[in-house]
Short mmCIF file of C-alpha atoms and ligand atoms in Angstrom, two decimals:
data_model
loop_
_atom_site.label_atom_id
_atom_site.label_comp_id
_atom_site.label_asym_id
_atom_site.label_seq_id
_atom_site.Cartn_x
_atom_site.Cartn_y
_atom_site.Cartn_z
CA MET A 21 -4.41 -25.84 16.39
CA ILE A 22 -4.10 -27.26 12.93
CA ASP A 23 -3.92 -30.79 11.37
CA GLU A 24 -0.20 -31.08 10.75
CA ASN A 25 -0.54 -33.80 8.26
CA ILE A 26 -2.83 -31.73 6.03
CA PHE A 27 -0.65 -28.60 6.46
CA GLU A 28 2.31 -30.78 5.36
CA LYS A 29 0.54 -31.76 2.25
CA ILE A 30 -0.53 -28.20 1.35
CA CYS A 31 3.00 -27.04 1.91
CA ARG A 32 4.42 -29.63 -0.56
CA ARG A 33 1.89 -28.58 -2.97
CA ILE A 34 2.85 -24.91 -2.56
CA ASP A 35 6.52 -25.86 -3.22
CA THR A 36 5.59 -27.26 -6.55
CA TYR A 37 4.19 -23.84 -7.75
CA ARG A 38 7.48 -22.07 -7.85
CA THR A 39 7.53 -21.77 -11.71
CA ASP A 40 3.69 -21.10 -11.94
CA MET A 41 4.18 -18.15 -9.34
CA ILE A 42 6.91 -16.64 -11.48
CA GLU A 43 4.76 -16.92 -14.52
CA LEU A 44 1.68 -15.28 -12.92
CA GLN A 45 4.13 -12.44 -11.68
CA LYS A 46 5.30 -12.00 -15.41
CA VAL A 47 1.61 -11.77 -16.68
CA LEU A 48 0.79 -9.27 -14.01
CA THR A 49 3.80 -6.99 -14.45
CA ALA A 50 3.34 -6.90 -18.15
CA THR A 51 -0.02 -5.34 -17.69
CA PRO A 52 0.74 -1.82 -16.16
CA ALA A 53 -2.16 -0.66 -13.89
CA VAL A 54 -1.44 2.96 -12.96
CA GLY A 55 -4.24 4.95 -11.57
CA PRO A 56 -5.43 8.11 -13.34
CA ILE A 57 -4.02 10.49 -10.68
CA ASN A 58 -0.59 9.10 -11.52
CA GLY A 59 -1.20 9.37 -15.19
CA GLY A 60 -2.38 5.87 -15.96
CA ASP A 61 -5.41 4.35 -17.32
CA GLY A 62 -6.49 2.25 -14.24
CA GLU A 63 -6.44 -1.36 -13.41
CA MET A 64 -9.20 -3.02 -15.60
CA LEU A 65 -6.96 -4.72 -18.08
CA LYS A 66 -4.90 -6.27 -15.16
CA ALA A 67 -8.04 -7.32 -13.41
CA GLN A 68 -9.42 -9.11 -16.52
CA ARG A 69 -5.97 -10.82 -17.10
CA LEU A 70 -6.02 -11.94 -13.41
CA LYS A 71 -9.50 -13.26 -13.25
CA LYS A 72 -8.94 -15.13 -16.48
CA CYS A 73 -5.85 -16.87 -14.81
CA LEU A 74 -7.93 -17.58 -11.64
CA ILE A 75 -10.59 -19.23 -13.66
CA GLU A 76 -7.85 -21.35 -15.32
CA MET A 77 -6.54 -22.35 -11.96
CA GLY A 78 -9.90 -23.74 -10.82
CA PHE A 79 -11.32 -20.80 -8.93
CA THR A 80 -15.21 -20.55 -9.49
CA THR A 81 -16.70 -17.94 -7.29
CA PHE A 82 -16.32 -14.30 -8.09
CA ARG A 83 -18.00 -11.16 -6.95
CA HIS A 84 -17.43 -7.66 -8.40
CA TYR A 85 -17.62 -4.39 -6.75
CA ASP A 86 -16.35 -2.07 -9.53
CA ALA A 87 -16.44 1.79 -8.88
CA LEU A 88 -17.60 4.23 -11.66
CA ASP A 89 -14.72 6.46 -12.86
CA GLU A 90 -14.96 8.46 -15.87
CA SER A 91 -11.31 9.42 -15.83
CA VAL A 92 -10.29 5.90 -17.18
CA THR A 93 -11.12 4.29 -20.56
CA ALA A 94 -13.00 1.46 -19.00
CA GLY A 95 -15.22 3.84 -16.93
CA LEU A 96 -14.70 1.61 -14.03
CA ARG A 97 -12.10 0.78 -11.27
CA PRO A 98 -12.21 -2.85 -10.61
CA ASN A 99 -12.63 -4.45 -7.36
CA PHE A 100 -13.38 -8.16 -7.13
CA LEU A 101 -13.12 -11.11 -4.93
CA THR A 102 -12.97 -14.88 -5.27
CA ALA A 103 -13.67 -17.18 -2.35
CA ILE A 104 -13.41 -20.93 -1.26
CA GLU A 105 -15.92 -22.20 1.28
CA GLY A 106 -14.43 -23.56 4.23
CA LYS A 107 -15.65 -25.99 6.99
CA ASN A 108 -16.37 -22.88 9.15
CA ARG A 109 -18.81 -20.90 7.33
CA THR A 110 -19.29 -18.31 9.91
CA ARG A 111 -15.74 -16.84 9.74
CA LYS A 112 -13.67 -15.95 6.68
CA ILE A 113 -10.06 -15.46 6.42
CA TRP A 114 -9.51 -12.46 3.98
CA VAL A 115 -6.28 -11.65 2.23
CA ILE A 116 -6.69 -8.16 0.51
CA THR A 117 -4.12 -7.16 -2.09
CA HIS A 118 -4.17 -4.12 -4.42
CA LEU A 119 -3.97 -4.29 -8.26
CA ASP A 120 -2.64 -0.88 -8.91
CA ILE A 121 1.07 0.13 -9.05
CA VAL A 122 3.08 3.25 -8.96
CA PRO A 123 4.73 4.60 -12.29
CA PRO A 124 8.22 3.38 -12.67
CA GLY A 125 9.68 6.88 -12.49
CA GLU A 126 13.09 7.66 -14.06
CA LEU A 127 13.44 4.84 -16.48
CA ASN A 128 17.15 5.17 -16.77
CA LEU A 129 17.35 4.25 -13.05
CA TRP A 130 16.06 0.72 -14.02
CA SER A 131 18.38 -1.91 -15.13
CA ALA A 132 15.76 -3.39 -17.56
CA ASP A 133 12.07 -2.63 -18.85
CA PRO A 134 10.05 -2.29 -15.56
CA TYR A 135 7.07 -4.09 -17.29
CA ILE A 136 8.91 -7.24 -18.44
CA ALA A 137 9.59 -9.19 -15.21
CA TYR A 138 12.65 -11.38 -15.05
CA VAL A 139 14.43 -13.68 -12.47
CA LYS A 140 17.82 -13.03 -11.17
CA ASP A 141 19.54 -14.58 -8.03
CA ASN A 142 16.12 -16.10 -6.85
CA HIS A 143 14.46 -12.66 -7.09
CA ILE A 144 11.82 -11.46 -9.51
CA TYR A 145 12.34 -7.87 -10.80
CA GLY A 146 9.78 -5.49 -12.28
CA ARG A 147 7.37 -2.79 -11.32
CA GLY A 148 4.70 -4.27 -8.92
CA THR A 149 6.53 -7.50 -8.22
CA GLU A 150 6.61 -6.68 -4.54
CA ASP A 151 4.04 -4.16 -4.36
CA ASN A 152 1.58 -5.75 -4.23
CA GLN A 153 1.99 -8.86 -6.43
CA GLN A 154 4.28 -10.59 -4.15
CA ASP A 155 1.48 -11.30 -1.76
CA MET A 156 -1.30 -11.31 -4.36
CA VAL A 157 0.49 -14.28 -5.81
CA ALA A 158 1.19 -15.85 -2.61
CA SER A 159 -2.42 -15.69 -1.53
CA ILE A 160 -3.63 -16.89 -4.87
CA PHE A 161 -1.52 -20.11 -4.69
CA ALA A 162 -2.03 -20.58 -1.13
CA ALA A 163 -5.84 -20.95 -1.87
CA LYS A 164 -5.07 -22.85 -5.10
CA ALA A 165 -3.10 -25.62 -3.04
CA PHE A 166 -6.57 -26.41 -1.40
CA LEU A 167 -8.34 -26.77 -4.78
CA ASP A 168 -5.51 -29.02 -6.17
CA GLU A 169 -5.26 -31.13 -3.03
CA GLU A 170 -9.04 -31.29 -2.86
CA ILE A 171 -8.90 -30.21 0.80
CA THR A 172 -11.56 -28.19 2.41
CA PRO A 173 -9.97 -25.57 4.39
CA SER A 174 -11.02 -25.12 8.00
CA GLN A 175 -11.92 -21.64 7.30
CA SER A 176 -13.53 -19.96 4.39
CA ILE A 177 -11.04 -18.21 2.27
CA GLY A 178 -11.74 -14.79 0.69
CA LEU A 179 -9.05 -13.15 -1.76
CA PHE A 180 -9.99 -9.60 -2.42
CA PHE A 181 -8.38 -7.67 -5.29
CA VAL A 182 -8.81 -3.91 -5.14
CA ALA A 183 -8.03 -0.87 -7.39
CA ASP A 184 -6.90 2.54 -6.34
CA GLU A 185 -4.70 1.88 -3.32
CA GLU A 186 -1.49 4.04 -4.27
CA THR A 187 -3.37 7.31 -4.57
CA SER A 188 -6.35 6.56 -1.98
CA GLY A 189 -8.74 8.06 -4.46
CA GLY A 190 -11.93 6.16 -2.98
CA LYS A 191 -12.34 3.95 -5.95
CA GLY A 192 -10.96 0.87 -4.17
CA LEU A 193 -11.55 -0.48 -0.81
CA TYR A 194 -13.04 2.78 0.32
CA HIS A 195 -15.74 2.34 -2.32
CA VAL A 196 -16.22 -1.45 -1.44
CA LEU A 197 -16.62 -0.52 2.40
CA ASP A 198 -19.14 2.14 1.75
CA LEU A 199 -21.50 -0.24 -0.28
CA PRO A 200 -24.63 -1.20 1.71
CA GLU A 201 -23.71 -4.92 1.25
CA MET A 202 -21.78 -6.15 4.42
CA ILE A 203 -19.05 -8.10 2.72
CA PHE A 204 -16.94 -8.45 5.61
CA GLY A 205 -17.87 -9.83 8.99
CA LYS A 206 -16.88 -8.46 12.41
CA ASP A 207 -15.35 -11.74 13.30
CA ASP A 208 -13.59 -12.28 10.06
CA PHE A 209 -9.69 -12.24 10.10
CA ILE A 210 -8.39 -9.66 7.69
CA VAL A 211 -4.86 -9.58 6.40
CA VAL A 212 -3.47 -6.87 4.40
CA PRO A 213 0.01 -7.97 3.18
CA ASP A 214 1.23 -4.62 2.05
CA SER A 215 3.76 -3.72 4.48
CA GLY A 216 6.04 -5.41 6.94
CA ASN A 217 9.83 -6.14 7.30
CA PRO A 218 12.44 -8.41 5.76
CA GLU A 219 12.29 -10.78 8.63
CA GLY A 220 8.55 -11.10 8.65
CA SER A 221 8.54 -10.33 12.43
CA LEU A 222 6.12 -7.12 12.10
CA ILE A 223 2.53 -7.47 12.47
CA GLU A 224 1.39 -3.91 12.03
CA ILE A 225 -1.78 -2.86 13.93
CA ALA A 226 -1.41 0.99 13.71
CA GLU A 227 -0.70 3.55 11.03
CA LYS A 228 0.40 7.20 11.16
CA SER A 229 -1.81 9.71 9.47
CA ILE A 230 -0.81 10.72 6.09
CA LEU A 231 -0.77 14.22 4.81
CA TRP A 232 0.38 15.24 1.48
CA LEU A 233 0.57 18.93 0.68
CA GLY A 234 1.36 21.01 -2.47
CA PHE A 235 2.77 24.35 -2.12
CA LYS A 236 2.35 26.84 -5.02
CA THR A 237 4.25 30.10 -4.41
CA ARG A 238 3.50 33.09 -6.72
CA GLY A 239 5.70 35.87 -7.05
CA LEU A 240 6.50 37.84 -10.22
CA GLN A 241 8.67 36.73 -13.09
CA CYS A 242 11.35 38.90 -14.76
CA HIS A 243 14.71 39.03 -16.24
CA GLY A 244 17.47 37.59 -14.32
CA SER A 245 19.60 40.84 -14.53
CA LYS A 246 16.84 42.90 -13.02
CA PRO A 247 15.54 41.08 -10.00
CA GLN A 248 14.07 44.41 -8.67
CA LEU A 249 11.33 44.28 -11.32
CA GLY A 250 10.06 40.99 -10.13
CA ASN A 251 9.65 38.77 -7.10
CA ASN A 252 11.62 35.52 -6.95
CA ALA A 253 9.07 32.77 -6.09
CA PHE A 254 11.84 30.20 -5.71
CA SER A 255 13.59 32.17 -3.11
CA ALA A 256 10.44 32.55 -0.98
CA ALA A 257 9.52 28.85 -1.48
CA SER A 258 13.03 27.83 -0.36
CA TYR A 259 12.62 29.96 2.71
CA LEU A 260 9.34 28.20 3.37
CA VAL A 261 10.98 24.71 3.13
CA THR A 262 13.45 25.65 5.80
CA LYS A 263 10.63 27.27 7.94
CA LEU A 264 8.60 24.01 7.83
CA THR A 265 11.14 22.03 9.65
CA LYS A 266 9.78 23.73 12.76
CA LEU A 267 6.96 21.21 12.54
CA ARG A 268 9.31 18.62 14.02
CA LYS A 269 9.67 20.61 17.14
CA ILE A 270 6.01 21.55 17.42
CA PHE A 271 4.72 17.91 16.82
CA ASP A 272 7.63 16.33 18.85
CA MET A 273 5.73 13.42 20.53
CA ILE A 274 7.48 10.00 20.62
CA ASP A 275 5.52 6.76 20.41
CA PRO A 276 7.86 3.54 20.38
CA LEU A 277 5.20 1.64 18.66
CA PHE A 278 6.39 3.06 15.48
CA ASP A 279 9.65 3.19 13.66
CA PRO A 280 10.77 5.96 13.31
CA PRO A 281 8.89 6.89 16.64
CA VAL A 282 8.23 10.33 15.51
CA SER A 283 6.10 12.33 13.15
CA THR A 284 7.90 13.03 10.02
CA PHE A 285 7.51 16.03 7.61
CA GLU A 286 9.45 15.87 4.42
CA PRO A 287 9.68 18.09 1.39
CA THR A 288 9.73 15.66 -1.57
CA LYS A 289 8.69 16.36 -5.34
CA LYS A 290 9.69 19.67 -6.94
CA GLU A 291 8.17 20.82 -10.10
CA ALA A 292 10.25 22.39 -12.70
CA ASN A 293 10.13 26.14 -12.82
CA VAL A 294 11.74 28.38 -15.59
CA GLY A 295 13.44 26.83 -18.61
CA ASN A 296 16.48 29.07 -18.64
CA ILE A 297 19.00 30.46 -16.18
CA ASN A 298 18.42 34.13 -16.65
CA THR A 299 14.83 34.37 -15.73
CA ILE A 300 13.68 34.98 -12.09
CA PRO A 301 10.90 32.44 -11.53
CA GLY A 302 7.58 34.01 -10.80
CA GLU A 303 6.02 30.59 -9.74
CA ASP A 304 7.36 27.54 -7.57
CA ILE A 305 5.67 24.39 -6.75
CA PHE A 306 7.01 21.81 -4.22
CA TYR A 307 5.30 19.12 -2.27
CA MET A 308 5.61 17.68 1.32
CA ASP A 309 4.86 14.24 2.63
CA CYS A 310 3.82 14.23 6.26
CA ARG A 311 3.40 11.06 8.34
CA VAL A 312 2.07 12.07 11.74
CA LEU A 313 1.60 10.08 14.83
CA PRO A 314 -2.08 9.12 15.30
CA GLN A 315 -2.12 11.02 18.69
CA TYR A 316 -2.15 14.40 16.65
CA ASN A 317 -5.18 15.76 14.72
CA LEU A 318 -4.16 16.70 11.18
CA GLN A 319 -6.23 19.84 11.28
CA ASP A 320 -3.74 21.13 13.93
CA VAL A 321 -0.77 20.26 11.71
CA ILE A 322 -2.46 22.15 8.85
CA ALA A 323 -3.25 25.20 11.10
CA GLU A 324 0.48 25.40 12.04
CA ILE A 325 1.42 25.10 8.44
CA ASN A 326 -0.87 27.97 7.46
CA LYS A 327 0.70 30.20 10.11
CA ILE A 328 4.10 29.42 8.88
CA ALA A 329 3.04 29.98 5.16
CA GLN A 330 1.38 33.37 6.01
CA LYS A 331 4.61 34.56 7.64
CA VAL A 332 6.47 33.88 4.54
CA GLU A 333 3.90 35.44 2.42
CA LYS A 334 4.23 38.64 4.43
CA LYS A 335 8.11 38.61 4.55
CA PHE A 336 8.39 38.00 0.58
CA SER A 337 5.07 39.65 -0.60
CA VAL A 338 4.22 36.39 -2.34
CA ASN A 339 1.00 34.35 -2.45
CA ILE A 340 1.21 30.81 -1.24
CA GLU A 341 -1.54 28.29 -2.11
CA ILE A 342 -1.64 25.12 -0.23
CA SER A 343 -3.47 22.10 -1.88
CA HIS A 344 -4.30 18.82 0.02
CA GLN A 345 -3.01 16.07 -2.16
CA GLN A 346 -3.83 13.25 0.42
CA TYR A 347 -5.45 13.47 3.79
CA VAL A 348 -5.87 10.27 5.97
CA GLN A 349 -6.48 10.94 9.55
CA SER A 350 -5.60 7.55 11.21
CA THR A 351 -7.85 5.93 13.58
CA HIS A 352 -7.45 3.83 16.67
CA PRO A 353 -5.12 0.89 16.22
CA THR A 354 -6.29 -2.72 15.99
CA PRO A 355 -5.93 -4.19 19.54
CA ALA A 356 -2.57 -6.04 20.07
CA ASN A 357 -4.53 -8.96 21.41
CA ALA A 358 -7.05 -9.33 18.50
CA PRO A 359 -7.32 -12.93 17.39
CA VAL A 360 -6.09 -12.19 13.90
CA VAL A 361 -2.71 -11.02 15.47
CA TYR A 362 -2.60 -14.33 17.54
CA ALA A 363 -3.52 -16.38 14.33
CA LEU A 364 -0.79 -14.79 12.47
CA GLN A 365 1.84 -15.10 15.24
CA GLU A 366 1.17 -18.76 15.12
CA ALA A 367 1.44 -19.06 11.47
CA ILE A 368 4.63 -16.93 11.16
CA GLU A 369 6.35 -18.89 14.03
CA LYS A 370 5.50 -22.23 12.12
CA ILE A 371 6.91 -21.10 8.71
CA TYR A 372 9.60 -18.63 9.62
CA HIS A 373 10.47 -19.78 13.19
CA LEU A 374 10.42 -16.38 14.85
CA LYS A 375 8.15 -14.58 17.26
CA ALA A 376 6.32 -11.72 15.41
CA HIS A 377 5.48 -8.56 17.26
CA ALA A 378 2.71 -6.10 16.93
CA GLY A 379 3.71 -2.55 16.00
CA GLY A 380 2.85 0.61 13.88
CA VAL A 381 4.02 1.91 10.59
CA GLY A 382 4.37 5.23 8.75
CA ALA A 383 3.26 3.66 5.38
CA GLY A 384 -0.50 3.90 4.59
CA THR A 385 -2.34 0.84 3.40
CA VAL A 386 -5.92 0.03 2.71
CA ALA A 387 -5.99 -1.40 6.46
CA ALA A 388 -6.79 2.27 7.59
CA TYR A 389 -10.27 2.21 5.99
CA LEU A 390 -10.90 -1.15 7.58
CA ARG A 391 -9.83 0.07 11.01
CA LYS A 392 -12.09 3.09 10.52
CA LYS A 393 -15.13 0.95 10.12
CA ASP A 394 -14.09 -1.17 13.15
CA TYR A 395 -12.83 -4.40 11.48
CA PRO A 396 -9.72 -5.83 13.28
CA VAL A 397 -7.19 -6.06 10.52
CA ALA A 398 -3.50 -6.88 10.62
CA VAL A 399 -1.04 -5.75 8.04
CA TRP A 400 1.71 -8.26 7.63
CA SER A 401 4.21 -9.46 5.06
CA LYS A 402 7.80 -10.74 5.04
CA THR A 403 9.01 -8.13 2.46
CA ASN A 404 12.15 -6.36 1.71
CA MET A 405 10.20 -3.22 1.47
CA ASN A 406 11.77 -1.91 -1.96
CA ALA A 407 8.23 -0.94 -3.27
CA HIS A 408 8.15 2.24 -5.58
CA GLN A 409 11.95 2.18 -6.13
CA PRO A 410 13.64 1.37 -9.38
CA ASP A 411 14.47 -2.33 -9.96
CA GLU A 412 11.59 -3.29 -7.57
CA ASN A 413 11.92 -6.92 -6.89
CA CYS A 414 10.75 -9.68 -4.39
CA PRO A 415 12.64 -12.72 -3.37
CA ILE A 416 10.83 -15.72 -4.77
CA ASP A 417 11.17 -17.58 -1.44
CA ASN A 418 8.92 -14.83 0.13
CA MET A 419 6.18 -15.79 -2.24
CA LEU A 420 6.47 -19.25 -1.13
CA GLY A 421 6.92 -18.66 2.65
CA ASN A 422 4.18 -16.11 2.73
CA ALA A 423 1.83 -18.49 0.88
CA LYS A 424 2.49 -21.00 3.64
CA VAL A 425 1.66 -18.64 6.14
CA PHE A 426 -1.68 -17.78 4.53
CA ALA A 427 -2.33 -21.41 4.01
CA HIS A 428 -1.64 -21.84 7.77
CA LEU A 429 -4.35 -19.25 8.56
CA PHE A 430 -6.84 -21.06 6.38
CA LEU A 431 -6.18 -24.19 8.34
CA GLN A 432 -6.39 -22.87 11.78
CA VAL A 433 -9.41 -23.82 13.86
ZN1 ZN B 7 1.13 -1.52 -1.82
#
């Protein structure tokens, strides 16, 4: 139940923010925030610029939970929140978004500079414009509408901006959740708008486990004309890639909550080996991205992978070293009847005129850490899901529409 008159007022106010939202997107995009694991210098500058913008908009309450990190110039990875007190002070509605972005990748695949956001056909383009700035901006302006209209929201509002999401390095929400201070309440509604679908009809309540592995195969380098004097690491690794497809058969459970409904095991990144054609490579490195249904234990997956690798080691007389680049065992889902799911369904129906359903996804979000700590959390966004791609972009209407969904949540009693 919400006061429709007040909600109409807030929505009209949000509609006036179109240009301001684009401006904030431009400021945020111009400040690359790549984590050190991805070769960047962290999120501090972006966090500082964002905070300055928030102060100019009228936000007054801030709390900081930075994490120490010597691998970035600032020595810290920023995590901070801003809040607006509502009529109901016992429950807070949280929207958590992440500051970091992934690197642009191959620059020649982009139509323009990834760090200079621009508008074309009602979309805003640039690295980070969708992931996660679309909803960062939406949540900020949803809250700002209450400040500008001088309306006290029904529920207290918490906007949390975290570091280190893209590489799950423990300096973001992980760090925050491990602090002794209880920042989130068990009755709070927590929304992580970092995944969804183009219709806005998917409320994500479960995630697959994530396992990223590196495979370093060592043979013996030699001249291309005398392969008998060496041991081709590339050949052995290629054989290994084909053998790893067996995982799909071993872990073949189907869970219709997810799309796709199966565990996936995909070879992805490949490191360059020798610089010339007439050298037999003595070393080969490739990576695999596994998204495993929560019914499986990742330890069992790793055991099977080790078995496969050992057979290849024997057959080719090579050494295969497997490194864990990312390991997130998913936990029990948020219940489909959790109050935050109902609240979102009501808001989505009001703004987008559709019935959203609860489901699972393969993408990892910070929600996994929250679920681990038993906070009911819903991941939702109306998003075209082109994060991490060249020419990343978001429809400006998504920013406005999602802002209204968040505002609706803030007004629900
Ligand atoms: Zn994201």
